[in-house]
mmCIF file of C-alpha atoms in Angstrom:
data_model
loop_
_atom_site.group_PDB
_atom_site.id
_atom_site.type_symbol
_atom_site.label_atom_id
_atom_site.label_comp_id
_atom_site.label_asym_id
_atom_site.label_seq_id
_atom_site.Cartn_x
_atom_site.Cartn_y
_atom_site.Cartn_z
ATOM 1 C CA UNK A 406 0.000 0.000 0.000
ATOM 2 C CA UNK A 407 2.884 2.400 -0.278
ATOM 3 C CA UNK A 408 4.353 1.728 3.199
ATOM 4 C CA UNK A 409 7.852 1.167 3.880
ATOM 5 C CA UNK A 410 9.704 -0.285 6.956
ATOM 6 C CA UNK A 411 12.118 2.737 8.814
ATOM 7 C CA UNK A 412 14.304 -0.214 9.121
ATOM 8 C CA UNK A 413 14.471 -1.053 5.172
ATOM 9 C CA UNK A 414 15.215 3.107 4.517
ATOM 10 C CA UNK A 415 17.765 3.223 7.242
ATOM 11 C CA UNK A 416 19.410 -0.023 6.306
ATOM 12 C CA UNK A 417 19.535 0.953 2.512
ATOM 13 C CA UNK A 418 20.733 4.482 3.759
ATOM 14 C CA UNK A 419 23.821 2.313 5.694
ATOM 15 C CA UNK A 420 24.486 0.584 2.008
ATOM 16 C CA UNK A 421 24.549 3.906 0.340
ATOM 17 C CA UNK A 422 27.049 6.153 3.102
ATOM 18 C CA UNK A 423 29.112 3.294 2.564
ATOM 19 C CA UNK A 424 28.886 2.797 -1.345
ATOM 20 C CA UNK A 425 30.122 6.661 -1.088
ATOM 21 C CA UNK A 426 32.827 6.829 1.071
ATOM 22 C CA UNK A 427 34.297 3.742 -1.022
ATOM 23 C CA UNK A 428 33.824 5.349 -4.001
ATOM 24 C CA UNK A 429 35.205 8.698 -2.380
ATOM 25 C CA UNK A 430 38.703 6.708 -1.247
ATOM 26 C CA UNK A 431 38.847 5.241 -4.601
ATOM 27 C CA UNK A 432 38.645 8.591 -6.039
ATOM 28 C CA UNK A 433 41.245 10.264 -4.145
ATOM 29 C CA UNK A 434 43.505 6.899 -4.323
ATOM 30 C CA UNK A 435 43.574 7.542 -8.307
ATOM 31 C CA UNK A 436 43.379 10.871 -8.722
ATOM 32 C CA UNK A 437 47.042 11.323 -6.473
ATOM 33 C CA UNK A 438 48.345 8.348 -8.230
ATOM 34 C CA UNK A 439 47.163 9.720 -11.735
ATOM 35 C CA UNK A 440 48.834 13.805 -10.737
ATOM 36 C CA UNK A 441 52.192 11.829 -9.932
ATOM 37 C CA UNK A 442 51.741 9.344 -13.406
ATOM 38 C CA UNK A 443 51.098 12.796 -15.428
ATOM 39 C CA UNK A 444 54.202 14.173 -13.582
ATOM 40 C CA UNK A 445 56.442 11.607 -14.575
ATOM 41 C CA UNK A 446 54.583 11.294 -17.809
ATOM 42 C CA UNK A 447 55.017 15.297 -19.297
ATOM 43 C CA UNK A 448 56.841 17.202 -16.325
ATOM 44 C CA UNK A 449 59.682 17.323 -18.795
ATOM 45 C CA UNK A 450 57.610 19.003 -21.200
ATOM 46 C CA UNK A 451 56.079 21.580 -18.881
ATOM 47 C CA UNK A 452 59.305 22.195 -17.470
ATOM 48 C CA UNK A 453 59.075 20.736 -14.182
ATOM 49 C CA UNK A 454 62.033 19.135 -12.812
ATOM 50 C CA UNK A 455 62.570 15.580 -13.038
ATOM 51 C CA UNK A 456 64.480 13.032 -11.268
ATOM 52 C CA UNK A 457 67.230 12.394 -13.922
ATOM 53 C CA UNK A 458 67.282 8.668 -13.754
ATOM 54 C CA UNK A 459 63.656 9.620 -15.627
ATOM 55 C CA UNK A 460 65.412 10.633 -18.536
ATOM 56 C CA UNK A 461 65.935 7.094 -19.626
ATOM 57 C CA UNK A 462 63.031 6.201 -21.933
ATOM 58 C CA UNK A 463 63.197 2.261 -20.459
ATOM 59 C CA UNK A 464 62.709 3.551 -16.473
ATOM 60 C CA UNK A 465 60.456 6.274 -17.165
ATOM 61 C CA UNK A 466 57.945 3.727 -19.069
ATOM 62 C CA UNK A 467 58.507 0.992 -16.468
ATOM 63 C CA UNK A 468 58.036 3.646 -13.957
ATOM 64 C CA UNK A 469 54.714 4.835 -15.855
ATOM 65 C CA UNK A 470 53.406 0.963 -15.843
ATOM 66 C CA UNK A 471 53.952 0.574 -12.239
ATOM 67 C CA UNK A 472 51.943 4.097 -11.691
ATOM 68 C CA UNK A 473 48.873 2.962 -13.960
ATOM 69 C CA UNK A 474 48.525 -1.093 -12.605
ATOM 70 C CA UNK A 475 46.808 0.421 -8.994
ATOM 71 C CA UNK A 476 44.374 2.921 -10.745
ATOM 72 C CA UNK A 477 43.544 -0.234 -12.759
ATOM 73 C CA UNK A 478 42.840 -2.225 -9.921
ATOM 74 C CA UNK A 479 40.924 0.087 -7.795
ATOM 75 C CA UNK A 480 39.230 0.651 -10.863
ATOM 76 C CA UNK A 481 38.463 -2.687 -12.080
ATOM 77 C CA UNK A 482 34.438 -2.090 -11.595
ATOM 78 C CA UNK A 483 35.028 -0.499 -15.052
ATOM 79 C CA UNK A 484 36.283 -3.044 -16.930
ATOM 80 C CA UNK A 485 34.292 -5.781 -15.216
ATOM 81 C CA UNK A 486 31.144 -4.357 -16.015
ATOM 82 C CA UNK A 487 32.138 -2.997 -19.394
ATOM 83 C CA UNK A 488 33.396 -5.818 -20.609
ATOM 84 C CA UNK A 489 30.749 -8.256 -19.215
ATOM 85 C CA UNK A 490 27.502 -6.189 -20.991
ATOM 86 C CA UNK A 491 29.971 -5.833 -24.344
ATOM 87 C CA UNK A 492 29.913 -9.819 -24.414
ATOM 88 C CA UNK A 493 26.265 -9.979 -23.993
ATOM 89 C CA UNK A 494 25.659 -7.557 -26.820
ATOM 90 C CA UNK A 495 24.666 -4.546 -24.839
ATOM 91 C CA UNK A 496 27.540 -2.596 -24.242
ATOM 92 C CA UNK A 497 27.081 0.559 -22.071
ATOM 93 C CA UNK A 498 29.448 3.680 -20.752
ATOM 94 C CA UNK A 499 31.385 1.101 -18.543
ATOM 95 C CA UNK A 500 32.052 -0.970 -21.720
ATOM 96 C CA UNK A 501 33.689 2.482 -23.875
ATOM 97 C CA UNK A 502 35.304 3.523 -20.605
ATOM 98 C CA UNK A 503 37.112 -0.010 -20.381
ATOM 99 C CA UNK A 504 37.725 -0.178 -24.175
ATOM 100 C CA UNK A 505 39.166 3.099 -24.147
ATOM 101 C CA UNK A 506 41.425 2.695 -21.121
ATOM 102 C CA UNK A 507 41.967 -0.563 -22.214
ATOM 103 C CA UNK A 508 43.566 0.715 -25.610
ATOM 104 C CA UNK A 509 46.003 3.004 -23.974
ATOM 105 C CA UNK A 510 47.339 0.550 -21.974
ATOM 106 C CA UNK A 511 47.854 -1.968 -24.423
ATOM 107 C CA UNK A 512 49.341 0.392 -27.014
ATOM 108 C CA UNK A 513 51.584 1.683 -23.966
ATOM 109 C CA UNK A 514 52.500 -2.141 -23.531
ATOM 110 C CA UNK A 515 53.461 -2.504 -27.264
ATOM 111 C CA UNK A 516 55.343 0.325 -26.977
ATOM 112 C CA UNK A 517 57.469 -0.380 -23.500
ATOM 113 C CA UNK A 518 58.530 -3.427 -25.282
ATOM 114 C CA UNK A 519 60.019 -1.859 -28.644
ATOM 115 C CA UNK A 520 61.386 0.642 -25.845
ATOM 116 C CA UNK A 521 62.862 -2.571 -24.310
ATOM 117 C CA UNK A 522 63.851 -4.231 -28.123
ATOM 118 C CA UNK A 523 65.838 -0.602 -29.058
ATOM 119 C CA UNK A 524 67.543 0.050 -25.855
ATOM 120 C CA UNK A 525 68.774 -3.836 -25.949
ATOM 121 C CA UNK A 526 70.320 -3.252 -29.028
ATOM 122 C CA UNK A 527 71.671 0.175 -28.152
ATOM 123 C CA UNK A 528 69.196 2.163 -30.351
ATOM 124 C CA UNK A 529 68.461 5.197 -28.092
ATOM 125 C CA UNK A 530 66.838 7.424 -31.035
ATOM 126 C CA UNK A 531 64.323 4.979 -31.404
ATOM 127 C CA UNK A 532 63.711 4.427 -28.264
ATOM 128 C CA UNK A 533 62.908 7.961 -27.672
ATOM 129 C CA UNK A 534 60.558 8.241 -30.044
ATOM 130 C CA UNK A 535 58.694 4.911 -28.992
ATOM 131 C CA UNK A 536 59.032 6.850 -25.278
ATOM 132 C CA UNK A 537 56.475 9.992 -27.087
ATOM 133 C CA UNK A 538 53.622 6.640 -28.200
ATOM 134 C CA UNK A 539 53.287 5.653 -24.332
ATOM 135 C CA UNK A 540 49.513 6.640 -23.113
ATOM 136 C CA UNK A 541 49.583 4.990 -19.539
ATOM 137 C CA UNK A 542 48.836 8.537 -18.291
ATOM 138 C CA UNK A 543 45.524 8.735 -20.471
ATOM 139 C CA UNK A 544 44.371 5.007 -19.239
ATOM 140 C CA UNK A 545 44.784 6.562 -15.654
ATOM 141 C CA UNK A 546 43.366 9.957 -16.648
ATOM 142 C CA UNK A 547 40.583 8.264 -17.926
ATOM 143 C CA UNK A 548 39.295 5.939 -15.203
ATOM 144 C CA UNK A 549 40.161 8.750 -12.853
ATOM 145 C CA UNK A 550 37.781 11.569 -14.784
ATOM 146 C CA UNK A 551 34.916 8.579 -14.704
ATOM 147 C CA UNK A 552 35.433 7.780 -11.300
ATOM 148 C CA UNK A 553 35.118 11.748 -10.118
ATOM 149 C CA UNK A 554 31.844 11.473 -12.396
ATOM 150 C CA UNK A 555 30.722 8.586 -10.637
ATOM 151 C CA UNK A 556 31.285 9.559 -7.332
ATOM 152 C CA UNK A 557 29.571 13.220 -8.258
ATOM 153 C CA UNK A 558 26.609 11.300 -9.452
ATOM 154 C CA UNK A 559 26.005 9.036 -6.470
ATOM 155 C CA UNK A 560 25.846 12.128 -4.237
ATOM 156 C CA UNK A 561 23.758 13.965 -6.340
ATOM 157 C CA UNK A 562 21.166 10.843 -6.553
ATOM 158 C CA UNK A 563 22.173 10.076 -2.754
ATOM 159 C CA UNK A 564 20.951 13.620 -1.743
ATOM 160 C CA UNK A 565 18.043 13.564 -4.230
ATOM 161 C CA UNK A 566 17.039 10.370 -2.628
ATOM 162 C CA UNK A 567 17.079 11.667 0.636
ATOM 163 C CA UNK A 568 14.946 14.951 -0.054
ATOM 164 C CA UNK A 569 12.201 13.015 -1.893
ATOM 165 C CA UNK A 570 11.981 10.303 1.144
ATOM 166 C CA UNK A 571 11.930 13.503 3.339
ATOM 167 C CA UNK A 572 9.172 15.180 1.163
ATOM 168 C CA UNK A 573 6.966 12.066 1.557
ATOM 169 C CA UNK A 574 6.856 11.750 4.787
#
């Protein structure tokens, strides 16, 4: 008849403050991973000083791969979800957020290894210019952006929730 148990709401409202402040800790873990990845990924080109050992096109890639696994992980929602409704023929905005991130890493991947191949035979001028095709940073950028979105959205529909409940009683 329209009636609902306090103890369903409050229990529901438990569920949610928690959904939140997970999401919230996720955000912050990737968006202070992702500011250090972009740092080692383009400080050199904004002028920011570097560690020099970052100068080496093998470390700084390595060092890039290590920075993007844990916004991955934390992130892995993403590419769970994506990647489940894109094999059951209904893809949705988890499935282009996990194709796209999924692209840069791979392509970063392809790339760390002809990085590896050119500096193995002593090729260094390739290797740079492999070392300008890595996109780690923009798999991290993007999960971090869509997280931030997320996390925006379940307040706004946490809050929303909240007032109507309020309004009907």
């Amino acid at each position: 008849a329209g009636y609902t148990l306090v103890a369903d709401d409050k229990k529901r409202e438990d569920i949610e403050r928690s959904e939140q402040k997970r999401s919230f800790i996720r955000l912050v873990i990737s968006c202070v991973i992702t500011a250090v990845l972009m740092y080692v990924a383009m400080g050199h080109m904004m002028g920011l000083p570097t560690p020099s050992v970052l100068s080496d096109p093998l470390i700084s890639a390595s060092v890039q791969l290590i920075l993007t696994v844990p916004v991955i992980i934390i992130n892995f929602k993403f590419f769970k979800n994506g990647f489940a409704a894109l094999f059951r023929l209904s893809p949705n905005m988890d499935s282009l957020i996990a194709i796209g991130s999924s692209a840069s890493l791979i392509y970063g991947c392809a790339m760390l290894i002809l990085i590896w191949k050119s500096t193995s035979v002593g090729d260094s001028v390739s290797a740079m210019e492999y070392a300008h095709g890595l996109y780690f940073e923009s798999a991290a950028m993007i999960l971090a952006l869509v997280s931030l979105g997320k996390t925006l959205e379940g307040r706004a529909r946490a809050n929303a929730s909240r007032a109507i409940g309020r309004l009907a009683s």
